[in-house]
């Protein structure tokens, strides 16, 4: 029986591959693992996935003399380094060594493919959100008039979080803000799920927040790919509170930026926007008081002019005034004083009544009297179309109740 040694078989395989394979191939694969040894050689594990299941796997190498220039060029072109999880188009040749077996030698990487792949994935997420009809839900919510209670999703050690707090605490108007941190991982494959859990914690909290802020202090492009995640974006789109994003980057806006109620470049800019919302409300309130004060002063001035006119007529009514005329004049003055007091009292009563009406119509006071307010997707149900299974939010003075519609009676 003929036989071969293992060395002879491996040499045969090597000779056969060398005789039948092209000098190199362009191959699309995902980097499953990557490490650089002390000599500068880069060792990779390339994988191909189908429905998140690995269907192919191979070892690959970028030798040190090539890796140094190739990695620098790739990072310059894409703004990110070669790393695990990245999908690449690489030029490689197949090598079979009688001792080390089959491996691929990567000679070149097409940076444009990686850029296009990331853009394609992001566009798919955008289109799916639009098809689901949720893309514009959050940024169409009604803007809060005053923002005092803020829920923040961030890493507690992030510099961006500190910048956000410092900007709020040191605002030039002396406003007081109440910030609650919901800790989350802000980069990497586990970040979307971590941020979704933070959103659920905010939703289930007993606190009444005015807005949710998602911030971090910048990073490489691949660090920020988590903000293009579909599940994270879908939860943010349908969240009942305005979401403000301040991811701290200068690249093309992420999907989260697109669907958020407001997108700002940095955590500091988010804090400044919140401060300005409160300042605008204070200015409006001040203007209303000034208008009311002006109306009262104009009314008093008009009544004073009427009194002066009457007094002037009395003084010029005749040179000689009999005792009975003096009596009549004094009576007239007394009547005028009484009429003026009555007029001022009437104006004061009217002002008090209008103030009570305004206070009576305050939604918070209405809730305190036992009424509730029901909304769907952040808007009063009004004439909205309701269906079995819809989630509605009922707000009372002390709590928010989420309900699922089981039956509708016209």
Short mmCIF file of N, CA, C and O in Angstrom, two decimals, residues 263-320:
data_model
loop_
_atom_site.label_atom_id
_atom_site.label_comp_id
_atom_site.label_asym_id
_atom_site.label_seq_id
_atom_site.Cartn_x
_atom_site.Cartn_y
_atom_site.Cartn_z
N UNK A 263 -30.19 67.81 18.58
CA UNK A 263 -28.84 67.27 18.48
C UNK A 263 -27.85 68.41 18.56
O UNK A 263 -27.95 69.38 17.80
N UNK A 264 -26.90 68.31 19.49
CA UNK A 264 -25.87 69.33 19.63
C UNK A 264 -24.51 68.65 19.64
O UNK A 264 -24.38 67.47 19.96
N UNK A 265 -23.49 69.39 19.28
CA UNK A 265 -22.18 68.78 19.04
C UNK A 265 -21.51 68.26 20.30
O UNK A 265 -20.84 67.24 20.27
N UNK A 266 -21.67 68.95 21.42
CA UNK A 266 -20.93 68.59 22.63
C UNK A 266 -21.84 68.58 23.85
O UNK A 266 -22.91 69.20 23.84
N UNK A 267 -21.44 67.92 24.93
CA UNK A 267 -22.21 67.97 26.17
C UNK A 267 -22.37 69.40 26.69
O UNK A 267 -23.43 69.76 27.23
N UNK A 268 -21.33 70.21 26.54
CA UNK A 268 -21.42 71.61 26.98
C UNK A 268 -22.50 72.35 26.20
O UNK A 268 -23.25 73.16 26.77
N UNK A 269 -22.58 72.09 24.90
CA UNK A 269 -23.60 72.76 24.07
C UNK A 269 -25.01 72.33 24.49
O UNK A 269 -25.94 73.14 24.46
N UNK A 270 -25.18 71.07 24.90
CA UNK A 270 -26.49 70.60 25.38
C UNK A 270 -26.88 71.37 26.64
O UNK A 270 -28.02 71.84 26.77
N UNK A 271 -25.94 71.51 27.57
CA UNK A 271 -26.22 72.24 28.81
C UNK A 271 -26.59 73.69 28.51
O UNK A 271 -27.54 74.24 29.11
N UNK A 272 -25.89 74.31 27.59
CA UNK A 272 -26.17 75.71 27.25
C UNK A 272 -27.55 75.84 26.62
O UNK A 272 -28.27 76.81 26.87
N UNK A 273 -27.95 74.86 25.81
CA UNK A 273 -29.27 74.88 25.19
C UNK A 273 -30.36 74.81 26.26
O UNK A 273 -31.36 75.53 26.19
N UNK A 274 -30.18 73.95 27.25
CA UNK A 274 -31.14 73.83 28.35
C UNK A 274 -31.25 75.15 29.12
O UNK A 274 -32.34 75.60 29.46
N UNK A 275 -30.10 75.76 29.39
CA UNK A 275 -30.09 77.05 30.09
C UNK A 275 -30.87 78.09 29.30
O UNK A 275 -31.67 78.86 29.86
N UNK A 276 -30.68 78.12 28.00
CA UNK A 276 -31.35 79.11 27.15
C UNK A 276 -32.86 78.89 27.10
O UNK A 276 -33.63 79.86 26.97
N UNK A 277 -33.31 77.62 27.18
CA UNK A 277 -34.76 77.34 27.22
C UNK A 277 -35.37 78.02 28.44
O UNK A 277 -36.42 78.67 28.35
N UNK A 278 -34.72 77.89 29.59
CA UNK A 278 -35.22 78.51 30.80
C UNK A 278 -35.14 80.03 30.74
O UNK A 278 -36.02 80.73 31.24
N UNK A 279 -34.07 80.54 30.13
CA UNK A 279 -33.93 81.99 30.00
C UNK A 279 -35.05 82.55 29.12
O UNK A 279 -35.64 83.60 29.42
N UNK A 280 -35.37 81.86 28.02
CA UNK A 280 -36.45 82.33 27.14
C UNK A 280 -37.78 82.37 27.88
O UNK A 280 -38.58 83.30 27.69
N UNK A 281 -38.03 81.37 28.73
CA UNK A 281 -39.28 81.37 29.50
C UNK A 281 -39.30 82.53 30.49
O UNK A 281 -40.34 83.18 30.66
N UNK A 282 -38.17 82.79 31.14
CA UNK A 282 -38.11 83.90 32.09
C UNK A 282 -38.36 85.23 31.39
O UNK A 282 -39.07 86.10 31.91
N UNK A 283 -37.78 85.40 30.21
CA UNK A 283 -37.99 86.64 29.44
C UNK A 283 -39.46 86.80 29.09
O UNK A 283 -40.04 87.89 29.23
N UNK A 284 -40.09 85.72 28.64
CA UNK A 284 -41.51 85.77 28.28
C UNK A 284 -42.36 86.11 29.50
O UNK A 284 -43.29 86.93 29.42
N UNK A 285 -42.04 85.50 30.64
CA UNK A 285 -42.80 85.76 31.86
C UNK A 285 -42.64 87.21 32.30
O UNK A 285 -43.61 87.87 32.70
N UNK A 286 -41.41 87.71 32.21
CA UNK A 286 -41.14 89.11 32.58
C UNK A 286 -41.93 90.06 31.69
O UNK A 286 -42.48 91.07 32.16
N UNK A 287 -41.98 89.75 30.40
CA UNK A 287 -42.72 90.60 29.47
C UNK A 287 -44.22 90.61 29.79
O UNK A 287 -44.86 91.67 29.71
N UNK A 288 -44.76 89.47 30.20
CA UNK A 288 -46.18 89.41 30.56
C UNK A 288 -46.47 90.28 31.78
O UNK A 288 -47.46 91.02 31.81
N UNK A 289 -45.61 90.21 32.78
CA UNK A 289 -45.80 91.04 33.97
C UNK A 289 -45.67 92.52 33.64
O UNK A 289 -46.41 93.36 34.17
N UNK A 290 -44.73 92.86 32.78
CA UNK A 290 -44.56 94.26 32.38
C UNK A 290 -45.79 94.77 31.65
O UNK A 290 -46.22 95.92 31.84
N UNK A 291 -46.37 93.93 30.79
CA UNK A 291 -47.58 94.33 30.08
C UNK A 291 -48.74 94.55 31.04
O UNK A 291 -49.50 95.53 30.92
N UNK A 292 -48.88 93.65 32.02
CA UNK A 292 -49.95 93.79 33.00
C UNK A 292 -49.76 95.04 33.84
O UNK A 292 -50.71 95.80 34.10
N UNK A 293 -48.53 95.29 34.25
CA UNK A 293 -48.24 96.49 35.04
C UNK A 293 -48.53 97.76 34.24
O UNK A 293 -49.08 98.74 34.77
N UNK A 294 -48.18 97.74 32.97
CA UNK A 294 -48.42 98.90 32.11
C UNK A 294 -49.91 99.18 31.97
O UNK A 294 -50.35 100.35 31.98
N UNK A 295 -50.71 98.10 31.84
CA UNK A 295 -52.15 98.27 31.71
C UNK A 295 -52.74 98.92 32.97
O UNK A 295 -53.59 99.82 32.89
N UNK A 296 -52.30 98.48 34.15
CA UNK A 296 -52.80 99.04 35.41
C UNK A 296 -52.42 100.51 35.53
O UNK A 296 -53.25 101.36 35.91
N UNK A 297 -51.17 100.84 35.21
CA UNK A 297 -50.72 102.23 35.31
C UNK A 297 -51.47 103.13 34.34
O UNK A 297 -51.81 104.27 34.68
N UNK A 298 -51.75 102.64 33.14
CA UNK A 298 -52.50 103.43 32.16
C UNK A 298 -53.92 103.70 32.66
O UNK A 298 -54.46 104.80 32.50
N UNK A 299 -54.53 102.67 33.29
CA UNK A 299 -55.88 102.85 33.82
C UNK A 299 -55.90 103.88 34.95
O UNK A 299 -56.78 104.76 35.01
N UNK A 300 -54.91 103.82 35.85
CA UNK A 300 -54.83 104.79 36.94
C UNK A 300 -54.59 106.21 36.41
O UNK A 300 -55.17 107.19 36.91
N UNK A 301 -53.75 106.30 35.39
CA UNK A 301 -53.46 107.62 34.81
C UNK A 301 -54.71 108.23 34.18
O UNK A 301 -54.99 109.43 34.31
N UNK A 302 -55.51 107.39 33.52
CA UNK A 302 -56.73 107.87 32.89
C UNK A 302 -57.72 108.39 33.94
O UNK A 302 -58.33 109.46 33.77
N UNK A 303 -57.87 107.64 35.03
CA UNK A 303 -58.78 108.07 36.09
C UNK A 303 -58.29 109.35 36.75
O UNK A 303 -59.10 110.22 37.13
N UNK A 304 -56.99 109.50 36.92
CA UNK A 304 -56.45 110.71 37.52
C UNK A 304 -56.73 111.93 36.63
O UNK A 304 -57.04 113.02 37.12
N UNK A 305 -56.63 111.73 35.32
CA UNK A 305 -56.94 112.82 34.39
C UNK A 305 -58.40 113.24 34.50
O UNK A 305 -58.72 114.45 34.44
N UNK A 306 -59.29 112.29 34.67
CA UNK A 306 -60.71 112.61 34.83
C UNK A 306 -60.94 113.43 36.09
O UNK A 306 -61.69 114.42 36.10
N UNK A 307 -60.28 113.05 37.18
CA UNK A 307 -60.42 113.81 38.44
C UNK A 307 -59.91 115.23 38.27
O UNK A 307 -60.55 116.21 38.70
N UNK A 308 -58.76 115.37 37.62
CA UNK A 308 -58.18 116.70 37.41
C UNK A 308 -59.09 117.58 36.57
O UNK A 308 -59.22 118.79 36.82
N UNK A 309 -59.72 116.98 35.57
CA UNK A 309 -60.63 117.76 34.71
C UNK A 309 -61.83 118.26 35.51
O UNK A 309 -62.26 119.42 35.37
N UNK A 310 -62.38 117.39 36.35
CA UNK A 310 -63.54 117.79 37.16
C UNK A 310 -63.17 118.89 38.15
O UNK A 310 -63.89 119.88 38.32
N UNK A 311 -62.01 118.71 38.81
CA UNK A 311 -61.55 119.73 39.76
C UNK A 311 -61.33 121.06 39.05
O UNK A 311 -61.68 122.15 39.58
N UNK A 312 -60.77 121.01 37.84
CA UNK A 312 -60.53 122.24 37.09
C UNK A 312 -61.83 122.95 36.76
O UNK A 312 -61.92 124.18 36.85
N UNK A 313 -62.86 122.21 36.39
CA UNK A 313 -64.16 122.80 36.08
C UNK A 313 -64.77 123.44 37.32
O UNK A 313 -65.40 124.50 37.24
N UNK A 314 -64.60 122.76 38.46
CA UNK A 314 -65.16 123.30 39.71
C UNK A 314 -64.50 124.63 40.06
O UNK A 314 -65.17 125.59 40.47
N UNK A 315 -63.19 124.68 39.89
CA UNK A 315 -62.47 125.90 40.25
C UNK A 315 -62.86 127.09 39.38
O UNK A 315 -62.83 128.24 39.82
N UNK A 316 -63.24 126.81 38.13
CA UNK A 316 -63.57 127.91 37.22
C UNK A 316 -65.08 128.11 37.10
O UNK A 316 -65.54 128.83 36.20
N UNK A 317 -65.87 127.52 37.97
CA UNK A 317 -67.33 127.59 37.83
C UNK A 317 -67.92 128.94 38.28
O UNK A 317 -69.04 129.25 37.94
N UNK A 318 -67.23 129.72 39.02
CA UNK A 318 -67.78 131.03 39.44
C UNK A 318 -66.87 131.71 40.43
O UNK A 318 -66.05 131.07 41.08
N UNK A 319 -66.95 133.02 40.51
CA UNK A 319 -66.11 133.79 41.41
C UNK A 319 -66.62 133.71 42.84
O UNK A 319 -65.84 133.73 43.79
N UNK A 320 -67.93 133.70 43.00
CA UNK A 320 -68.50 133.68 44.34
C UNK A 320 -69.21 132.34 44.55
O UNK A 320 -70.02 131.93 43.75
#
